[in-house]
XYZ file of C-alpha atoms in Angstrom:
385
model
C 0.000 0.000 0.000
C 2.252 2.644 0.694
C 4.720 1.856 -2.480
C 1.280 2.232 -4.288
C 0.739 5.468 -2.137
C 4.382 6.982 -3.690
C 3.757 6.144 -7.163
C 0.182 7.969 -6.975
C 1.386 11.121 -5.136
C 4.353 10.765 -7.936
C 2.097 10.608 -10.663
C -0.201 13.196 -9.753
C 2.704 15.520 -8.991
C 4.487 15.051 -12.518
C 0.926 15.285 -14.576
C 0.848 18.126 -17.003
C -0.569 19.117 -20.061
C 1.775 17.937 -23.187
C 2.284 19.796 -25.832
C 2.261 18.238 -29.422
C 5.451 16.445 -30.343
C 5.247 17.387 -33.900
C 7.212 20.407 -33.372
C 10.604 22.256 -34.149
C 13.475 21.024 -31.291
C 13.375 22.968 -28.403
C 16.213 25.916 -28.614
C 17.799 26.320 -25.240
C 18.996 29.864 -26.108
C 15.402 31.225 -27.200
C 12.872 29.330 -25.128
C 14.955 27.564 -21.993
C 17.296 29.563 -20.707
C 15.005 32.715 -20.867
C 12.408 31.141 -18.223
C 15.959 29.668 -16.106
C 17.020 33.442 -16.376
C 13.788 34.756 -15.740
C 12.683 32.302 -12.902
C 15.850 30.153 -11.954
C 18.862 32.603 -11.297
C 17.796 34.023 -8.512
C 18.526 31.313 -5.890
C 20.250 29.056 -8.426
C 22.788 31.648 -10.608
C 25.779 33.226 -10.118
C 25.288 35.099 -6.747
C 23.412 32.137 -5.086
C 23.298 28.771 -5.185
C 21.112 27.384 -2.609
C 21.910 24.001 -2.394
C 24.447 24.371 -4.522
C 22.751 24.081 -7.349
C 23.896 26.475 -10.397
C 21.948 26.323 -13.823
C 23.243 29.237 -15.331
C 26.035 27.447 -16.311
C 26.033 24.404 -18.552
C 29.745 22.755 -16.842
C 27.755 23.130 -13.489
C 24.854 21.404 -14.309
C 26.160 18.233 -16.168
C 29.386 18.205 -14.239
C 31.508 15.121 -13.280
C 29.348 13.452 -10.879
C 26.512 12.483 -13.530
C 24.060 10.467 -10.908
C 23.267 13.778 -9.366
C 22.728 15.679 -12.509
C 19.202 17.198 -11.425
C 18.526 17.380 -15.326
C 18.972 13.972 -16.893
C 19.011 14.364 -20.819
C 16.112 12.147 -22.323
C 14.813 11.201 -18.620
C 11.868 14.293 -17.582
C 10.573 12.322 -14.991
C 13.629 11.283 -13.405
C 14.710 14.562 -13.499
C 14.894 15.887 -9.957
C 14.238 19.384 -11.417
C 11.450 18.384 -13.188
C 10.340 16.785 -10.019
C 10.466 19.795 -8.110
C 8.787 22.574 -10.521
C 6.009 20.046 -10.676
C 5.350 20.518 -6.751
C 2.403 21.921 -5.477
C 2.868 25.568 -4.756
C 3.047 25.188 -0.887
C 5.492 22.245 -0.489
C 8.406 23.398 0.850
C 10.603 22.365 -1.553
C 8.517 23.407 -4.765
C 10.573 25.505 -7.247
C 10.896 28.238 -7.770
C 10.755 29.132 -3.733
C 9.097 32.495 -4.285
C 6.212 33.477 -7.010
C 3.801 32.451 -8.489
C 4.757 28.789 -9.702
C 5.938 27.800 -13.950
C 3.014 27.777 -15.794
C 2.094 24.391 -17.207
C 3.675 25.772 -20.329
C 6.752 26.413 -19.305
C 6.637 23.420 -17.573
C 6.076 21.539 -20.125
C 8.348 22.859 -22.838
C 11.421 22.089 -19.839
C 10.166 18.706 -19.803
C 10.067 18.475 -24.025
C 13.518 19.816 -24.318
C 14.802 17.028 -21.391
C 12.885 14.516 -23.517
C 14.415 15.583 -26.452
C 18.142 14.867 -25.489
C 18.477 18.639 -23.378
C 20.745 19.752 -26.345
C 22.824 23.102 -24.533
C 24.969 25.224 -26.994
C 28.116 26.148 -25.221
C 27.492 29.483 -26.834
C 24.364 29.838 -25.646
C 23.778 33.789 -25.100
C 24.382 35.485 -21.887
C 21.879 38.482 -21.968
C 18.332 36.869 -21.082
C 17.211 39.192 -18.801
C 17.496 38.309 -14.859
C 14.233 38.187 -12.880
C 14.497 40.286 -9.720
C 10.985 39.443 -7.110
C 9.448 41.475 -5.211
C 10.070 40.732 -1.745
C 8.521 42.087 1.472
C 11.191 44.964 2.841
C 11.599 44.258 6.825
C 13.315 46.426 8.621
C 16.344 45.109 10.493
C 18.500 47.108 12.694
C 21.705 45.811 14.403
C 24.673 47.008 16.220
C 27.707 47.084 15.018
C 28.571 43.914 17.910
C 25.521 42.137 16.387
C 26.332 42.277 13.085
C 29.514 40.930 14.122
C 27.717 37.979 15.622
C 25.467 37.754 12.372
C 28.718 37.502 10.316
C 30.423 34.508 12.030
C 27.100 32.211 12.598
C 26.134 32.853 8.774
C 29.841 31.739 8.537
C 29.478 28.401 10.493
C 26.227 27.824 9.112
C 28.051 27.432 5.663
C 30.741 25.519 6.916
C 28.181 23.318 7.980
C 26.429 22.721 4.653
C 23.450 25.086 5.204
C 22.153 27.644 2.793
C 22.322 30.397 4.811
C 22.155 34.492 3.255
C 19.991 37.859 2.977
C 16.759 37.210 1.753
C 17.090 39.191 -1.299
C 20.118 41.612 -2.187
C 20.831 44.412 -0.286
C 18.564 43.026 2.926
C 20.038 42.233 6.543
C 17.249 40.497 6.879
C 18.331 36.439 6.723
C 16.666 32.796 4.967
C 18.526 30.161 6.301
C 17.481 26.395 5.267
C 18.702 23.648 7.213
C 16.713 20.946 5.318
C 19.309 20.263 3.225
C 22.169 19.023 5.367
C 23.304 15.317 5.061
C 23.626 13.938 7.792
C 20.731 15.452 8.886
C 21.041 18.779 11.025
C 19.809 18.484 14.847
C 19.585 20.826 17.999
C 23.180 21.510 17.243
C 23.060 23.239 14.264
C 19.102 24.768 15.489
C 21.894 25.821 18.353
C 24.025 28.219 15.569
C 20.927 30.007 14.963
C 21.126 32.158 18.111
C 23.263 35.074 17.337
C 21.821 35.471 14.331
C 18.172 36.037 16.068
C 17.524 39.660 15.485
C 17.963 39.056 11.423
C 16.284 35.677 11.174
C 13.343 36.206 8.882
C 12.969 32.599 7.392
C 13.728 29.326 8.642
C 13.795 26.070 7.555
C 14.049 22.709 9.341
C 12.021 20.760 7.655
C 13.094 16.814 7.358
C 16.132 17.486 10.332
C 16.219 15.854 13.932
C 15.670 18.525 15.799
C 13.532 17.802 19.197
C 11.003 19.653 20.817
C 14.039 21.150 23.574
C 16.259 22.020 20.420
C 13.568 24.688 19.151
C 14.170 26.623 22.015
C 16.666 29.229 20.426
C 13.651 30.230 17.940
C 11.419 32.238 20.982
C 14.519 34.767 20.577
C 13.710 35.281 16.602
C 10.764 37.823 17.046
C 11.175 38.650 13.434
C 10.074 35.077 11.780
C 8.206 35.173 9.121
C 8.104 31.757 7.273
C 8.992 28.629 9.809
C 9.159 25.063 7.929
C 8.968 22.188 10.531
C 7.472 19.476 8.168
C 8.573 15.886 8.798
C 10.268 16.223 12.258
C 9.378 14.958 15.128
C 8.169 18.295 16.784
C 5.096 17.857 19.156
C 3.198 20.586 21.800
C 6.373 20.808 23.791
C 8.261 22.425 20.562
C 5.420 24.871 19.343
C 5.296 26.147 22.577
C 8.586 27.726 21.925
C 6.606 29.416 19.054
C 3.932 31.861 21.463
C 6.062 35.183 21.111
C 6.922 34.700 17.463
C 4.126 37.998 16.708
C 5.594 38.440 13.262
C 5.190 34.654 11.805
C 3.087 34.389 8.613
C 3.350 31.057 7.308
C 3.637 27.679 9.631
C 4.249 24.226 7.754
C 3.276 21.754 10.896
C 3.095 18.632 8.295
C 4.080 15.061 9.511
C 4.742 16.012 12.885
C 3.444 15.097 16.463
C 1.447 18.408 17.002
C -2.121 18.014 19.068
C -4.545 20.181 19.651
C -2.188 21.368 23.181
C 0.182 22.623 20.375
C -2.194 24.230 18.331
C -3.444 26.287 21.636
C -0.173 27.959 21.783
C -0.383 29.371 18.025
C -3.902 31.531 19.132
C -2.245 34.217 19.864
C -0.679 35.360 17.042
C -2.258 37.307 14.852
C -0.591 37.674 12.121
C -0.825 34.069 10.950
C -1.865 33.591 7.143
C -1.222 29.750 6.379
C -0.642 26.948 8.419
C -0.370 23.351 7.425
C -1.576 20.491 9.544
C -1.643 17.495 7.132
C -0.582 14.567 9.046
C -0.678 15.968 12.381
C -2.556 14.582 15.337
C -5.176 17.394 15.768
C -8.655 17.094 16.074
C -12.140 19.457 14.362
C -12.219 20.512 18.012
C -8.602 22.041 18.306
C -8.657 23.052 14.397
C -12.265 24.679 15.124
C -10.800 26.521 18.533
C -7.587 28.132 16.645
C -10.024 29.090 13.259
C -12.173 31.283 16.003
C -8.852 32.575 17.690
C -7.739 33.766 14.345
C -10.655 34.299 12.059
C -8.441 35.278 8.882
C -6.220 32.153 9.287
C -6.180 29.753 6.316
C -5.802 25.954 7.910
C -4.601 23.297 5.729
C -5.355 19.568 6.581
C -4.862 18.293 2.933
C -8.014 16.575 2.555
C -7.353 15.768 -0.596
C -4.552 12.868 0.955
C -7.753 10.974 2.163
C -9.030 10.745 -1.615
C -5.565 9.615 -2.421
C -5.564 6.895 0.228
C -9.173 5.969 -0.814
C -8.204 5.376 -4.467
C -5.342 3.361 -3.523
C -7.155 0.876 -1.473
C -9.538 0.874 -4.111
C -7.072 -0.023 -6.661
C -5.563 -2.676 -4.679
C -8.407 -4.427 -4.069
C -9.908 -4.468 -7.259
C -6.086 -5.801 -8.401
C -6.550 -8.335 -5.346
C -9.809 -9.320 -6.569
C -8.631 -9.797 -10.251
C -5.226 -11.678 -9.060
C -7.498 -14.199 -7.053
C -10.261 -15.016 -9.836
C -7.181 -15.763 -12.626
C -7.117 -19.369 -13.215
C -3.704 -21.424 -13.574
C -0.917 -19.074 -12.824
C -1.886 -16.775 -14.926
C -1.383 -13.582 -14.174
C -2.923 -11.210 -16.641
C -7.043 -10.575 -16.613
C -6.800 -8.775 -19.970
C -4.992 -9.520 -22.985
C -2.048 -7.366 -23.257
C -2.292 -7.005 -26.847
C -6.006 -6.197 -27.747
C -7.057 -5.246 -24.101
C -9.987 -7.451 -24.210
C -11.091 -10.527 -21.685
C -8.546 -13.311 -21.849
C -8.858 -16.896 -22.785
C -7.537 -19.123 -19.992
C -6.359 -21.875 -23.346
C -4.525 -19.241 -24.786
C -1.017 -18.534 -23.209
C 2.363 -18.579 -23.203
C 5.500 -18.797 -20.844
C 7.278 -14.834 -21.071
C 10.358 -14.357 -18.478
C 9.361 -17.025 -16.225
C 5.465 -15.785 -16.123
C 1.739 -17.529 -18.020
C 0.641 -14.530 -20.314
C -2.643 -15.773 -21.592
C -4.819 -13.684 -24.601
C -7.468 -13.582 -25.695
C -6.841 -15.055 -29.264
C -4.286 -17.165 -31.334
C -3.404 -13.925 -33.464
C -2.844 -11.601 -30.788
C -0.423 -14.445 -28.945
C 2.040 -14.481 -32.054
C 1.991 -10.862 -32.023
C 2.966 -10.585 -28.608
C 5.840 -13.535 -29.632
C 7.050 -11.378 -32.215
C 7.516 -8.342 -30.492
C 7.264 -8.817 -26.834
C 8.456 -5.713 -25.847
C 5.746 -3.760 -27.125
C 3.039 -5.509 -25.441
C 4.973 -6.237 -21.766
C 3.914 -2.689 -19.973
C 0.340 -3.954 -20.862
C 0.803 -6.381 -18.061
C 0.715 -6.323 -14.385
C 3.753 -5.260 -13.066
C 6.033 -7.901 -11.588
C 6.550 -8.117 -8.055
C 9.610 -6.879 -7.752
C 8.807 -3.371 -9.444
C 6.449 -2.213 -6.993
C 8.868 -2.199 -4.461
């Protein structure tokens, strides 16, 4: 069930409208690199790489090490970056991190040009214009001591492995993500953020070990605005480092321990926008008492996970039910060539497995070109794992 789970999330998460493959190649120069310059550069160009990831550069991106390659030429969906830009628009690791998200468009000409071998000119012009967003301006003021301070934790924070810098040129104000770190960061590294306080604008944990005593340092970072804590093992003990935290807008609680005792310490903060609860262990009784606390706050459960789960159990019991009512050792229902109701005299031995059709004709086409008609079958075993 829950390798069924993955590939359904997967597949919903990489379906987008196709555009017609009778068309010209794909120019990197004209129609690529414009929406990487436009969209990418940012976080990913010269003057940042946040996770050190680079595409404005073509050595960069299909350098020595090709298993990490996060475009993989002829591969869309393995490509992680294909993955990733086909995220909903509030995961925390969607991209890009700030806007609105690629249209499907875009989307899918980046996937057309990966399909089609991701042909990059090494002259490929320089001059697509650089997208610069908009981005809230908070005021920051330090002493000259604190910037000091600022300075040398940004510094071990990069020493570490963490993306850690201003969150937009020319602001004190700091983004540091700590999701990223292999091994995984903990309250040690949570422990680096507290000099750095007064500038500490977004944060992200999300994925690391950090405990409910490591959040601690975060009731001194008054000015957080964005705080990812999805997938750690936070519960009531860690939000309640959260209460004094008046400036935080957006919350991302997902698969962690939170109650409804956590939620009660987020009711008094008002200036709350989004908060995600999918996977949590709150109840319609604490979500209902922190929706009248904060009447403007938009709670997100993710319903839609339930439909998921419901279509997956579906699915494997209708596959159950099939599996059980095939006679022989068969293991195909439907013919794999013409699709139609199989006849249990009609089958052959194919990698160690009784494929059985529904005809004599459609049997020697499948013998004469097995290849074609083998992803028409159930998968084996082995590939759902």
């Amino acid at each position: 069930m829950l390798d069924r789970f993955s590939l359904l999330v997967l597949a919903a998460a990489l379906a987008v409208p196709r555009v017609a493959s009778a068309q010209d190649p794909v120019d990197f120069a004209t129609q690529i690199r414009p929406i990487f310059a436009d969209r990418c550069y940012e976080c990913h160009g010269s003057k940042e790489q946040e996770g050190d990831l680079r595409l404005d550069d073509k050595t960069l991106v299909f350098h020595a090490k090709k298993d990490a390659w996060v475009i993989k030429p002829g591969e869309p969906a393995a490509s992680l970056l294909v993955q990733r830009i086909n995220l909903p628009k509030d995961d925390v690791d969607v991209m890009p991190a700030e806007g609105d998200p690629l249209s499907a468009e875009q989307i899918a000409l980046i996937e057309r040009w990966i399909k089609e071998g991701a042909t990059w000119p090494d002259a490929a012009p320089t001059d697509a214009p650089v997208h610069t967003p908009t981005v809230e301006v908070i005021e920051i003021t330090l002493t000259p001591q604190q910037v000091k301070a600022v300075d040398a934790a940004v510094a071990k924070l990069l020493e570490r492995g963490a993306v850690a810098g201003p969150i937009a040129r020319d602001h004190l104000a700091l983004d540091v993500n700590l999701s990223l770190l292999r091994p995984a960061a903990g309250d040690q590294e949570v422990e680096l953020l507290r000099p750095i306080a007064p500038a500490l604008c977004w944060l992200s944990l999300a994925r690391t070990l950090v405990t409910d005593a490591g959040l601690a340092p975060l009731a001194a970072c008054t000015k957080l605005r964005r705080l990812h804590l999805a997938q750690t093992a936070i519960g009531d003990a860690g939000v309640s480092h959260l209460r004094g935290l008046g400036e935080l807008r957006f919350l991302n609680l997902f698969g962690t321990k939170v109650s409804d005792q956590g939620l009660a310490h987020l009711h008094g903060l008002s200036k709350l926008e989004k908060v995600f609860l999918w996977q949590t262990s709150v109840t319609d009784v604490g979500v209902a008492a922190l929706q009248k606390a904060l009447p403007k706050l938009v709670i997100d459960r993710g319903g839609y996970a339930e439909e998921i789960l419901k279509v997956s159990a579906e699915l494997a019991a209708a596959e159950a039910k099939e599996k059980a009512a095939l006679p022989d050792g068969i293991v195909n229902g439907k013919c794999p060539v013409a699709g139609k109701p199989i006849n249990p005299a009609i089958t052959l031995e194919h990698e160690g497995r009784k494929v059985a059709f529904c005809c004599a004709d459609c049997r020697a086409k499948f013998e004469a070109d097995p290849a074609k008609f083998v992803p028409n079958l159930p998968a084996k075993p082995d590939a759902k794992k």
